[in-house]
PDB file of C-alpha atoms in Angstrom:
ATOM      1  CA  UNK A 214     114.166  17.364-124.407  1.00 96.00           C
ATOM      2  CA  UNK A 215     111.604  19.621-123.236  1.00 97.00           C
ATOM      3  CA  UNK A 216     109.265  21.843-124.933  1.00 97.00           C
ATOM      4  CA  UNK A 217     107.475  25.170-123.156  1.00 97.00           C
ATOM      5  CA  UNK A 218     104.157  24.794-124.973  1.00 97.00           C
ATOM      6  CA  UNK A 219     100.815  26.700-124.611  1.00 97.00           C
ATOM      7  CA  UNK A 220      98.755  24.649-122.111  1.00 97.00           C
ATOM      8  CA  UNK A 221      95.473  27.032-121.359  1.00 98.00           C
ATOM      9  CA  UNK A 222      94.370  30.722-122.621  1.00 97.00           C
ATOM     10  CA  UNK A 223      91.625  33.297-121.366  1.00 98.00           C
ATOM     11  CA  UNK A 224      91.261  34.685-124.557  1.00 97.00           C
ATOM     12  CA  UNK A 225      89.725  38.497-124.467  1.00 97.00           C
ATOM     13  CA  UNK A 226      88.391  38.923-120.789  1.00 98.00           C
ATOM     14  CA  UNK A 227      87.647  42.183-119.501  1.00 98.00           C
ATOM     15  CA  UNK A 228      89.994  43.585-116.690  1.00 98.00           C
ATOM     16  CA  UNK A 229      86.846  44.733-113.835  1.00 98.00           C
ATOM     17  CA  UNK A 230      89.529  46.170-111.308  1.00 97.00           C
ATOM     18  CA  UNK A 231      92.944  46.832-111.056  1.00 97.00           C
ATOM     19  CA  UNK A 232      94.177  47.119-107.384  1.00 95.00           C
ATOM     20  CA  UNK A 233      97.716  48.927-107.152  1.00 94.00           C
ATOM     21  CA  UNK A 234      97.426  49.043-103.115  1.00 93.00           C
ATOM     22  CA  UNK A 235      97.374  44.644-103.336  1.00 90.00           C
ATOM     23  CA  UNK A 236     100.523  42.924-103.046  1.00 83.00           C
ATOM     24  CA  UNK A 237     100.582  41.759-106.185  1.00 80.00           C
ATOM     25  CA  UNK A 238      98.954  38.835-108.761  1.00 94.00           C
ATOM     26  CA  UNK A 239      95.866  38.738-110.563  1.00 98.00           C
ATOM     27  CA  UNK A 240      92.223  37.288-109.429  1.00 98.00           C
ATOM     28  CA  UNK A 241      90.603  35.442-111.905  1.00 98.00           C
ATOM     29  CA  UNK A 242      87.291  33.812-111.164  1.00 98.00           C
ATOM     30  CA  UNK A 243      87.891  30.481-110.028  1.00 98.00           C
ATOM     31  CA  UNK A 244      84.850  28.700-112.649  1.00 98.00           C
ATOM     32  CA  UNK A 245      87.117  29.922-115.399  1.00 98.00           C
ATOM     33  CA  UNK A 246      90.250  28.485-114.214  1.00 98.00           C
ATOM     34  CA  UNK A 247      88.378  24.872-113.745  1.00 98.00           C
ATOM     35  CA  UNK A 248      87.472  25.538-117.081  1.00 98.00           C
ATOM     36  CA  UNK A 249      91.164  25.965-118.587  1.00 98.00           C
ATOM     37  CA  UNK A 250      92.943  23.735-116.172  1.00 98.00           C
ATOM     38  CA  UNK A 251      94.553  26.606-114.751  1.00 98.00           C
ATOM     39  CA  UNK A 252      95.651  26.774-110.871  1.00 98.00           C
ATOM     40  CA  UNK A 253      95.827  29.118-107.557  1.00 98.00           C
ATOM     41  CA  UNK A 254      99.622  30.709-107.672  1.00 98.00           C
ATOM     42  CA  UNK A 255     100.136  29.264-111.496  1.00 98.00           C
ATOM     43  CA  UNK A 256     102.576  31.755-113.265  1.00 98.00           C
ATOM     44  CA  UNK A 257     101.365  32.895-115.958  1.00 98.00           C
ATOM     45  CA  UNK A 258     101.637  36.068-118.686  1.00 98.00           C
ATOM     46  CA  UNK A 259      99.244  38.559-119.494  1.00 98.00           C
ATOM     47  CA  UNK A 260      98.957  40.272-122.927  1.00 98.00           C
ATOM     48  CA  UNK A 261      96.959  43.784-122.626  1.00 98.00           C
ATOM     49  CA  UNK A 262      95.166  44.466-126.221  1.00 97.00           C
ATOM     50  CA  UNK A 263      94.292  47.427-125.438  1.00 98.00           C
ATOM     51  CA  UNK A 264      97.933  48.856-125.013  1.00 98.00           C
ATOM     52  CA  UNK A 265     100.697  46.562-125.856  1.00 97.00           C
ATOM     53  CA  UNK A 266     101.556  45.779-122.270  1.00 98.00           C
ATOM     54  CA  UNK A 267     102.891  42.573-121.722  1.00 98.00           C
ATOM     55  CA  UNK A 268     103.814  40.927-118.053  1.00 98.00           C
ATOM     56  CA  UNK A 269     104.166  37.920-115.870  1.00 97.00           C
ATOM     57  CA  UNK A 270     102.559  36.997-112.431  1.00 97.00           C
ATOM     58  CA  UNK A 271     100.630  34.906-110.234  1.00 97.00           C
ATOM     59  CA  UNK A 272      97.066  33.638-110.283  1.00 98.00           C
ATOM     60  CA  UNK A 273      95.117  33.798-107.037  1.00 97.00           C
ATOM     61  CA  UNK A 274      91.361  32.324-107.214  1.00 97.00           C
ATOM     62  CA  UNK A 275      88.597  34.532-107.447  1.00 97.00           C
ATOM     63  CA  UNK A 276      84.678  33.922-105.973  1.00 98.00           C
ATOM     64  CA  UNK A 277      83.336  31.684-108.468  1.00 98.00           C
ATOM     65  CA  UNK A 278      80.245  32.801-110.738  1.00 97.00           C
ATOM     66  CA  UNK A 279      82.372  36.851-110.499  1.00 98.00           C
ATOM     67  CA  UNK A 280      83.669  37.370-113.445  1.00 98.00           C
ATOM     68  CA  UNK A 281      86.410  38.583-111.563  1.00 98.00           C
ATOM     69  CA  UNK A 282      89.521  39.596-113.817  1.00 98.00           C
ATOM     70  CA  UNK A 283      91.654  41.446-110.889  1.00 98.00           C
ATOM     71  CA  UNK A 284      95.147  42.859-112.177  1.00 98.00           C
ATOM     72  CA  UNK A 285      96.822  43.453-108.598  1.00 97.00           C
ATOM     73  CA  UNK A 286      99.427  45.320-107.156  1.00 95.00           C
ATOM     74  CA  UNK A 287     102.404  47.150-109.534  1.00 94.00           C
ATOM     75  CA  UNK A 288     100.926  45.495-112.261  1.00 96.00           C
ATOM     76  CA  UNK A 289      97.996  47.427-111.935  1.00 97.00           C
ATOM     77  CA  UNK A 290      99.767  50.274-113.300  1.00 97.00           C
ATOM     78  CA  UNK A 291      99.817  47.942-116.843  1.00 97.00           C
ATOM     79  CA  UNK A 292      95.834  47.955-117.450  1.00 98.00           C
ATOM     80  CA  UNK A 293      92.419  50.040-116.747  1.00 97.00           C
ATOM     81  CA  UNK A 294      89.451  48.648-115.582  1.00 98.00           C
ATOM     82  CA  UNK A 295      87.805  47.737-119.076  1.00 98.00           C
ATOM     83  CA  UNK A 296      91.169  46.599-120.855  1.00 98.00           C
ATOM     84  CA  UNK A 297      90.802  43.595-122.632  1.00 98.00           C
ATOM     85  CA  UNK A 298      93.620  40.991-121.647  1.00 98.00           C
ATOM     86  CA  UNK A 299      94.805  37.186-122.744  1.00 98.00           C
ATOM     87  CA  UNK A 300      95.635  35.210-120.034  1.00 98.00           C
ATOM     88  CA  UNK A 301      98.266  32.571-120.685  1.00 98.00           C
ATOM     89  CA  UNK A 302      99.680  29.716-119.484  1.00 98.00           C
ATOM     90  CA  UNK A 303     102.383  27.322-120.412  1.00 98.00           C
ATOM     91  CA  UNK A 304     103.490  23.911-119.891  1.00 98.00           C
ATOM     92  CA  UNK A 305     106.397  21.759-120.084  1.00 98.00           C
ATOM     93  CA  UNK A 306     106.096  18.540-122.759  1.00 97.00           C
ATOM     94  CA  UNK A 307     108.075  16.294-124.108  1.00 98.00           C
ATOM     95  CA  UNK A 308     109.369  16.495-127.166  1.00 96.00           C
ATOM     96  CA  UNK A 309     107.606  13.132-128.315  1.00 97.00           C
ATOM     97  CA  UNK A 310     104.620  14.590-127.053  1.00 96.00           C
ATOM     98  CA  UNK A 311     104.567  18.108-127.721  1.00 95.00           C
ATOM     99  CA  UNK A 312     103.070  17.929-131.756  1.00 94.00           C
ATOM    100  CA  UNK A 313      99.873  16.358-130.191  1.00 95.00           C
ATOM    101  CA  UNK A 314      99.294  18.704-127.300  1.00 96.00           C
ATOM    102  CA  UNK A 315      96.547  20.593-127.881  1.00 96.00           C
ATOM    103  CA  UNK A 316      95.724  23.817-125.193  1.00 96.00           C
ATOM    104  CA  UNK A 317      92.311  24.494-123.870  1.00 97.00           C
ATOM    105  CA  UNK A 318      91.968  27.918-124.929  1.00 96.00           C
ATOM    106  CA  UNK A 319      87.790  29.681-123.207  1.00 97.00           C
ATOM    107  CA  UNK A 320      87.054  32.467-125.834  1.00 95.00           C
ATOM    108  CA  UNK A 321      85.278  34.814-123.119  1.00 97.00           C
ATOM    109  CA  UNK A 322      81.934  37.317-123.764  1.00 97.00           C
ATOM    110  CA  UNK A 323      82.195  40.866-122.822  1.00 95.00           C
ATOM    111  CA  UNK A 324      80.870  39.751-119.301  1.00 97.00           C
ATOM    112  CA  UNK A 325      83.479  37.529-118.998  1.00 98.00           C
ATOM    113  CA  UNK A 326      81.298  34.276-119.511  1.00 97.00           C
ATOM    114  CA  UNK A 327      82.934  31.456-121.700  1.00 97.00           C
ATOM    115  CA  UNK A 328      81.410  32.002-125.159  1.00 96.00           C
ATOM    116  CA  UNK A 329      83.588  28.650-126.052  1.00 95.00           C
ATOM    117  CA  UNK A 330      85.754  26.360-125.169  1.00 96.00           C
ATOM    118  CA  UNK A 331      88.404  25.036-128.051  1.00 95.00           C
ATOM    119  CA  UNK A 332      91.889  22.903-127.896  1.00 94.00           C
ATOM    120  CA  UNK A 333      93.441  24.506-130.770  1.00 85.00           C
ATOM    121  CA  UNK A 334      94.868  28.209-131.415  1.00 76.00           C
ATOM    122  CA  UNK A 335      92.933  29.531-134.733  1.00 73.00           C
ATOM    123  CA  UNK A 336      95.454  30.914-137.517  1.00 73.00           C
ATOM    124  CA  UNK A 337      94.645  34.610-137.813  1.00 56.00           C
ATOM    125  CA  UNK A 338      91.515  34.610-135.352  1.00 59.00           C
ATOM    126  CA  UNK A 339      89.593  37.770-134.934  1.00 57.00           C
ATOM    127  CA  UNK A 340      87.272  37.566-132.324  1.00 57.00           C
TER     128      UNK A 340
END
């Protein structure tokens, strides 16, 4: 058996553009997804704090050292430059495997630098 588990996060970057006229994705600097593991055209679901929205696309890599956080194309109807948004990812494990898996989750500053990098999901973390 399989398990979907949580394999990277972006926890609390900043959206800097949303582009409604793109075809449709999100940008995300490409430093930050070396830095989770995450990959060019990676599904993956994004959770907006700042209203409730919740959705599912694509990653395309961003010019590294941006900060780039680029909601694109219908989605861009879901956020506002300045939203604050969780990037997820997921992976499939086995079952043997899946209680020792731990996620590589970048808790980001408000310029969307990594403030820290940590392989566990904190139980009621406020950050």
């Amino acid at each position: 058996m399989l398990r979907m588990m949580l394999n990277s996060k972006i926890h609390r970057a900043t959206v800097t553009e949303a582009d409604l006229n793109y075809v449709g994705s999100i940008t995300i600097d490409q430093d930050l997804l070396d830095a989770v593991g995450m990959l060019a055209n990676e599904k993956v679901h994004i959770v907006n704090n700042n209203n409730g929205a919740r959705f599912e696309t694509y990653i395309i890599a961003g010019e590294r050292g941006s900060g780039v956080i680029c909601v694109n194309g219908a989605a861009a109807r879901l956020v506002q430059r300045g939203d604050i948004v969780i990037i997820l990812s997921y992976a499939y494990v086995m079952n043997d495997n899946a209680r020792d898996h731990k996620p590589t989750v970048a808790i980001m500053d408000a310029n969307n630098q990594i403030r820290e990098i940590i392989h566990y999901e904190p139980e009621a973390t406020v950050m």
